CSV table of C-alpha atoms and ligand atoms in Angstrom, one decimal:
chain,number,residue,atom,x,y,z
K,1,MET,CA,-36.9,-10.0,25.8
K,2,PRO,CA,-38.9,-9.6,22.0
K,3,ASP,CA,-37.4,-8.7,18.7
K,4,LEU,CA,-35.4,-5.6,18.3
K,5,THR,CA,-37.8,-2.7,16.4
K,6,ILE,CA,-37.9,0.1,15.2
K,7,GLN,CA,-40.4,2.4,14.7
K,8,ARG,CA,-40.2,5.8,12.4
K,9,LEU,CA,-41.3,8.8,15.3
K,10,GLY,CA,-42.0,10.8,11.9
K,11,HIS,CA,-40.4,11.7,8.0
K,12,ALA,CA,-37.5,13.6,9.1
K,13,CYS,CA,-36.2,12.0,11.3
K,14,GLY,CA,-35.5,9.8,14.5
K,15,ALA,CA,-36.6,6.6,15.4
K,16,ARG,CA,-37.8,4.5,18.7
K,17,VAL,CA,-36.5,1.2,19.0
K,18,THR,CA,-37.2,-1.6,21.7
K,19,GLY,CA,-36.2,-5.0,22.3
K,20,VAL,CA,-33.3,-4.4,23.5
K,21,ASP,CA,-31.7,-4.5,27.1
K,22,LEU,CA,-28.6,-1.5,26.9
K,23,SER,CA,-28.0,-2.9,29.9
K,24,ARG,CA,-26.4,-6.1,29.0
K,25,PRO,CA,-23.9,-6.2,26.5
K,26,VAL,CA,-25.4,-6.5,22.4
K,27,SER,CA,-25.2,-9.2,20.7
K,28,ALA,CA,-24.2,-8.4,17.0
K,29,THR,CA,-26.9,-8.6,15.0
K,30,ASP,CA,-28.4,-5.9,17.4
K,31,LEU,CA,-25.5,-3.6,16.9
K,32,GLU,CA,-25.9,-4.1,13.1
K,33,ALA,CA,-29.3,-3.4,13.0
K,34,ILE,CA,-29.0,-0.4,15.6
K,35,ARG,CA,-26.0,1.2,13.1
K,36,GLN,CA,-28.0,1.0,10.9
K,37,ALA,CA,-31.3,2.6,11.8
K,38,TRP,CA,-28.5,5.6,13.3
K,39,LEU,CA,-27.4,6.2,10.1
K,40,GLU,CA,-30.9,6.6,8.4
K,41,ASN,CA,-32.8,8.0,10.6
K,42,LEU,CA,-30.1,10.1,12.4
K,43,VAL,CA,-31.8,10.0,15.9
K,44,LEU,CA,-32.8,6.8,18.3
K,45,VAL,CA,-34.7,7.0,21.1
K,46,PHE,CA,-34.5,3.4,23.5
K,47,PRO,CA,-37.4,4.7,26.2
K,48,GLY,CA,-37.9,2.2,29.1
K,49,GLN,CA,-33.8,1.4,30.3
K,50,LYS,CA,-32.2,1.3,33.3
K,51,LEU,CA,-28.4,2.4,32.8
K,52,ASP,CA,-26.2,3.6,35.3
K,53,PRO,CA,-23.2,5.4,33.5
K,54,ARG,CA,-20.3,2.1,33.6
K,55,SER,CA,-23.5,0.9,30.9
K,56,LEU,CA,-24.5,4.2,28.8
K,57,VAL,CA,-20.3,4.1,27.7
K,58,ALA,CA,-20.2,0.3,28.0
K,59,PHE,CA,-23.4,0.5,24.8
K,60,THR,CA,-21.8,4.2,23.7
K,61,ARG,CA,-18.7,2.8,23.0
K,62,ASN,CA,-19.6,0.0,20.0
K,63,PHE,CA,-20.0,3.5,18.2
K,64,GLY,CA,-16.6,4.8,18.4
K,65,GLU,CA,-13.8,6.2,20.5
K,66,LEU,CA,-15.9,8.5,23.8
K,67,ASP,CA,-14.9,12.1,23.1
K,68,ASP,CA,-12.4,13.4,26.9
K,69,TYR,CA,-14.4,16.6,26.8
K,70,ALA,CA,-10.7,18.4,27.0
K,71,THR,CA,-11.9,21.8,26.1
K,72,GLN,CA,-14.9,21.8,28.7
K,73,PRO,CA,-13.3,20.5,31.9
K,74,PHE,CA,-16.6,21.1,33.7
K,75,ASN,CA,-19.4,19.2,35.8
K,76,ARG,CA,-18.0,15.1,34.7
K,77,HIS,CA,-19.8,12.1,36.2
K,78,PRO,CA,-17.4,11.8,39.5
K,79,GLU,CA,-16.3,7.9,38.8
K,80,PHE,CA,-16.3,8.5,34.8
K,81,ASN,CA,-14.6,11.6,33.4
K,82,GLU,CA,-16.7,10.8,30.0
K,83,VAL,CA,-20.3,11.4,31.4
K,84,PHE,CA,-20.8,15.0,31.2
K,85,VAL,CA,-23.2,16.3,34.2
K,86,LEU,CA,-27.0,18.3,32.2
K,87,THR,CA,-28.0,19.5,34.9
K,88,ASN,CA,-30.2,22.7,36.5
K,89,LYS,CA,-29.4,21.5,40.2
K,90,ARG,CA,-27.8,23.5,42.6
K,91,THR,CA,-25.1,22.5,44.5
K,92,ASN,CA,-24.3,23.7,47.5
K,93,GLY,CA,-25.7,26.6,46.7
K,94,LYS,CA,-25.0,27.1,42.9
K,95,PRO,CA,-25.5,26.8,40.0
K,96,SER,CA,-24.4,24.1,37.7
K,97,PRO,CA,-22.3,24.4,35.0
K,98,THR,CA,-24.5,23.2,32.7
K,99,TYR,CA,-27.8,24.6,34.3
K,100,ASN,CA,-28.7,27.2,30.7
K,101,SER,CA,-26.7,25.1,28.2
K,102,GLY,CA,-28.6,24.6,25.0
K,103,GLN,CA,-31.4,26.0,25.0
K,104,ASN,CA,-31.6,27.2,21.2
K,105,TRP,CA,-31.3,25.4,17.4
K,106,HIS,CA,-27.4,23.6,18.1
K,107,THR,CA,-24.4,20.7,17.1
K,108,ASP,CA,-22.1,19.7,19.1
K,109,LEU,CA,-19.5,20.7,19.9
K,110,SER,CA,-19.6,22.5,16.4
K,111,TYR,CA,-17.1,25.6,17.7
K,112,THR,CA,-13.5,22.9,18.2
K,113,LEU,CA,-11.9,21.4,15.6
K,114,ARG,CA,-13.0,17.9,15.7
K,115,PRO,CA,-17.0,18.1,16.8
K,116,ALA,CA,-18.5,15.5,18.5
K,117,LYS,CA,-19.7,12.4,15.2
K,118,GLY,CA,-22.8,12.0,17.8
K,119,THR,CA,-24.4,13.1,21.1
K,120,ALA,CA,-26.2,10.3,23.9
K,121,VAL,CA,-28.3,11.4,26.6
K,122,TYR,CA,-29.9,9.2,28.9
K,123,CYS,CA,-32.6,10.3,30.9
K,124,VAL,CA,-31.8,10.3,35.3
K,125,GLU,CA,-34.5,12.6,35.6
K,126,LYS,CA,-36.9,16.0,34.8
K,127,PRO,CA,-40.1,17.0,35.2
K,128,SER,CA,-43.1,15.4,35.2
K,129,VAL,CA,-43.9,17.5,31.2
K,130,GLY,CA,-41.9,19.7,29.0
K,131,GLY,CA,-38.2,19.0,28.7
K,132,ASP,CA,-38.8,17.6,25.0
K,133,THR,CA,-35.8,17.7,23.3
K,134,MET,CA,-36.5,18.8,19.4
K,135,PHE,CA,-34.3,17.9,15.7
K,136,ALA,CA,-34.0,18.7,12.4
K,137,ASN,CA,-32.5,16.7,10.0
K,138,MET,CA,-29.4,18.4,8.5
K,139,TYR,CA,-29.2,16.4,4.5
K,140,LEU,CA,-32.7,17.5,3.7
K,141,ALA,CA,-32.0,21.2,5.0
K,142,TYR,CA,-28.9,21.4,2.1
K,143,GLU,CA,-31.7,19.1,-0.6
K,144,ARG,CA,-34.1,21.3,-0.5
K,145,LEU,CA,-32.3,25.0,-0.8
K,146,SER,CA,-32.3,25.7,-4.9
K,147,PRO,CA,-29.4,24.1,-6.6
K,148,LYS,CA,-27.9,28.2,-7.1
K,149,MET,CA,-28.1,27.9,-3.4
K,150,ARG,CA,-27.0,25.1,-2.7
K,151,GLU,CA,-23.6,25.5,-5.0
K,152,PHE,CA,-23.1,29.0,-3.6
K,153,LEU,CA,-22.9,27.8,0.1
K,154,ASP,CA,-21.2,24.4,-0.7
K,155,GLY,CA,-18.3,27.0,-1.8
K,156,LEU,CA,-18.5,28.4,1.7
K,157,GLU,CA,-17.0,27.9,5.2
K,158,ALA,CA,-18.1,30.1,8.4
K,159,VAL,CA,-16.5,30.8,11.4
K,160,HIS,CA,-18.4,28.7,14.6
K,161,ASP,CA,-17.7,30.3,18.1
K,162,ALA,CA,-18.0,29.2,21.9
K,163,SER,CA,-19.0,33.0,22.8
K,164,LEU,CA,-22.3,33.3,20.9
K,165,ILE,CA,-22.6,30.8,23.3
K,166,GLU,CA,-26.3,32.2,24.4
K,167,GLY,CA,-26.7,32.6,28.8
K,168,LEU,CA,-21.9,31.4,29.0
K,169,ASP,CA,-21.6,34.9,31.2
K,170,LYS,CA,-23.9,34.0,33.2
K,171,ARG,CA,-22.0,30.6,34.4
K,172,GLY,CA,-19.9,33.0,35.9
K,173,PRO,CA,-16.8,34.8,34.8
K,174,GLU,CA,-14.1,31.6,35.9
K,175,VAL,CA,-16.0,29.1,33.4
K,176,ALA,CA,-17.1,31.6,30.8
K,177,ASN,CA,-13.0,33.1,30.6
K,178,GLU,CA,-11.3,29.2,31.0
K,179,PHE,CA,-14.5,27.7,28.1
K,180,ARG,CA,-13.6,31.2,25.6
K,181,ARG,CA,-9.6,30.0,26.5
K,182,LEU,CA,-10.3,26.5,25.1
K,183,ASN,CA,-12.5,27.3,22.8
K,184,PRO,CA,-11.2,29.2,20.0
K,185,PRO,CA,-13.1,30.1,17.1
K,186,VAL,CA,-12.5,27.8,14.2
K,187,VAL,CA,-13.7,27.6,11.1
K,188,HIS,CA,-15.9,24.4,9.5
K,189,PRO,CA,-17.7,24.3,6.0
K,190,ALA,CA,-20.9,25.2,5.3
K,191,VAL,CA,-21.9,21.9,3.7
K,192,ARG,CA,-20.6,18.9,5.3
K,193,VAL,CA,-20.1,15.1,3.7
K,194,HIS,CA,-20.9,12.7,5.7
K,195,GLN,CA,-18.3,10.0,6.2
K,196,GLU,CA,-20.7,7.0,6.8
K,197,SER,CA,-23.4,8.3,3.7
K,198,GLY,CA,-22.1,10.6,1.9
K,199,ARG,CA,-23.8,12.9,1.7
K,200,LYS,CA,-24.5,16.8,1.9
K,201,ALA,CA,-25.7,18.5,5.2
K,202,LEU,CA,-25.6,21.6,6.1
K,203,TYR,CA,-23.2,22.9,8.8
K,204,VAL,CA,-24.0,26.2,10.2
K,205,ASN,CA,-26.5,26.4,13.4
K,206,VAL,CA,-27.6,29.7,14.9
K,207,ALA,CA,-26.0,29.2,18.2
K,208,HIS,CA,-22.9,28.8,17.2
K,209,THR,CA,-22.0,29.8,14.0
K,210,VAL,CA,-21.0,33.4,13.6
K,211,ARG,CA,-20.3,34.7,10.0
K,212,PHE,CA,-18.9,32.8,7.0
K,213,LYS,CA,-15.0,33.0,5.8
K,214,ASP,CA,-13.6,36.5,4.0
K,215,MET,CA,-17.1,37.7,4.2
K,216,ARG,CA,-17.8,40.2,7.2
K,217,GLU,CA,-20.9,39.7,9.4
K,218,GLU,CA,-23.3,42.9,7.8
K,219,GLU,CA,-22.4,40.5,4.9
K,220,SER,CA,-23.1,37.4,6.2
K,221,ALA,CA,-26.5,37.6,8.6
K,222,ALA,CA,-29.1,38.5,5.1
K,223,LEU,CA,-28.0,34.3,4.7
K,224,LEU,CA,-27.3,33.4,7.8
K,225,GLY,CA,-30.5,35.0,9.2
K,226,PHE,CA,-32.9,32.6,6.4
K,227,LEU,CA,-30.3,29.1,6.3
K,228,PHE,CA,-31.5,29.3,10.8
K,229,GLN,CA,-34.9,29.1,9.8
K,230,HIS,CA,-34.3,27.5,6.6
K,231,GLN,CA,-33.0,24.4,8.4
K,232,VAL,CA,-35.6,23.9,11.6
K,233,ARG,CA,-38.6,24.6,9.3
K,234,PRO,CA,-41.4,22.0,11.5
K,235,GLU,CA,-41.5,19.6,8.4
K,236,LEU,CA,-37.2,19.0,8.9
K,237,THR,CA,-38.0,17.9,12.3
K,238,CYS,CA,-39.7,15.5,15.2
K,239,ARG,CA,-39.8,16.0,18.8
K,240,PHE,CA,-39.6,13.8,21.8
K,241,ALA,CA,-40.5,12.9,24.6
K,242,TRP,CA,-38.0,12.3,27.2
K,243,ARG,CA,-39.1,10.0,31.1
K,244,VAL,CA,-37.0,9.0,32.6
K,245,GLY,CA,-35.7,6.4,31.8
K,246,SER,CA,-35.6,7.1,28.3
K,247,LEU,CA,-31.7,7.3,26.2
K,248,ALA,CA,-31.6,8.8,22.7
K,249,PHE,CA,-28.8,8.6,20.6
K,250,TRP,CA,-27.9,10.9,17.5
K,251,ASP,CA,-25.6,11.3,14.7
K,252,ASN,CA,-24.2,15.5,15.5
K,253,ARG,CA,-23.4,15.0,11.7
K,254,CYS,CA,-26.0,15.7,9.6
K,255,THR,CA,-28.5,17.6,12.5
K,256,GLN,CA,-29.4,19.5,14.7
K,257,HIS,CA,-31.2,19.5,18.2
K,258,ASN,CA,-32.8,22.5,20.3
K,259,PRO,CA,-33.2,20.9,23.9
K,260,VAL,CA,-36.2,23.0,24.6
K,261,ASN,CA,-36.0,24.7,27.5
K,262,ASP,CA,-40.1,25.0,29.0
K,263,TYR,CA,-39.1,23.9,32.4
K,264,HIS,CA,-38.6,26.6,35.0
K,265,GLY,CA,-38.4,25.9,38.4
K,266,TYR,CA,-38.5,22.4,37.7
K,267,ARG,CA,-35.3,20.0,38.0
K,268,ARG,CA,-34.0,17.6,35.6
K,269,LEU,CA,-30.8,15.8,35.2
K,270,MET,CA,-29.2,14.3,32.6
K,271,HIS,CA,-25.6,12.4,32.0
K,272,ARG,CA,-23.9,12.9,28.3
K,273,ILE,CA,-22.0,11.1,26.1
K,274,THR,CA,-20.5,12.2,23.3
K,275,LEU,CA,-18.0,10.3,20.8
K,276,ALA,CA,-15.1,11.7,18.8
K,277,GLY,CA,-15.3,13.2,15.7
K,278,ASP,CA,-13.2,14.4,12.6
K,279,VAL,CA,-12.7,17.3,10.9
K,280,PRO,CA,-15.6,17.8,9.0
K,281,ARG,CA,-14.5,17.8,5.6
A,1,FE2,FE1,-26.5,19.6,22.7
């Protein structure tokens, strides 16, 4: 196997990592290089891997404790509870509870008290074209605001609510009600400080953020509307075209992603693991 190589996918974020076989234990040197590349590029993609759920779990564990998905007891892998099955395939004639998940810019689980630190997604099956995922850099989104706006946002907290999730009710009343019960609205800082880099990142997203705390929805709407557009301007993003065998691994503390849902009628199956996160500060 050639040496570990890291090539950037874009200027805003993203890098492709080759020269490593993630189905086997990764050397300490390579793991450290991957960890550094992850912190610098925010999103890593590893094409051409062959990962079963066991090796996916083993690799992801190198980066921290895995999420137990207590807030979403749906669609787990039958043998590996840490593996969340994201698919639009029907089972026994019923749509999967995750058939319409994603579809909009967001950061994973921001509607929970300890949102996922990182997410690893492995592509098992996909349409021949489409179904790309876009990523945006929330450090840059924050840094490219005016000093006055940054100062204003530094003092704000925002309410995140799972009820906002588009199409939640289409997953059926049982799933939707249980989801709401397990995920009451939570408050996070509008700007969070990344625990490892110490940099500030904008932390509101169109899929989950309802309003600023201590402000009404109408008062929040204009500023949130501006931020939702500003934070995903094309120059802050990169776009990844999946292939079967690709693994993507991103840092939710400083990015957002948008799984582009352009593949209606085609099957897609991904295995997802999230890393347990901290309370945002
Ligand atoms: Fe997501």
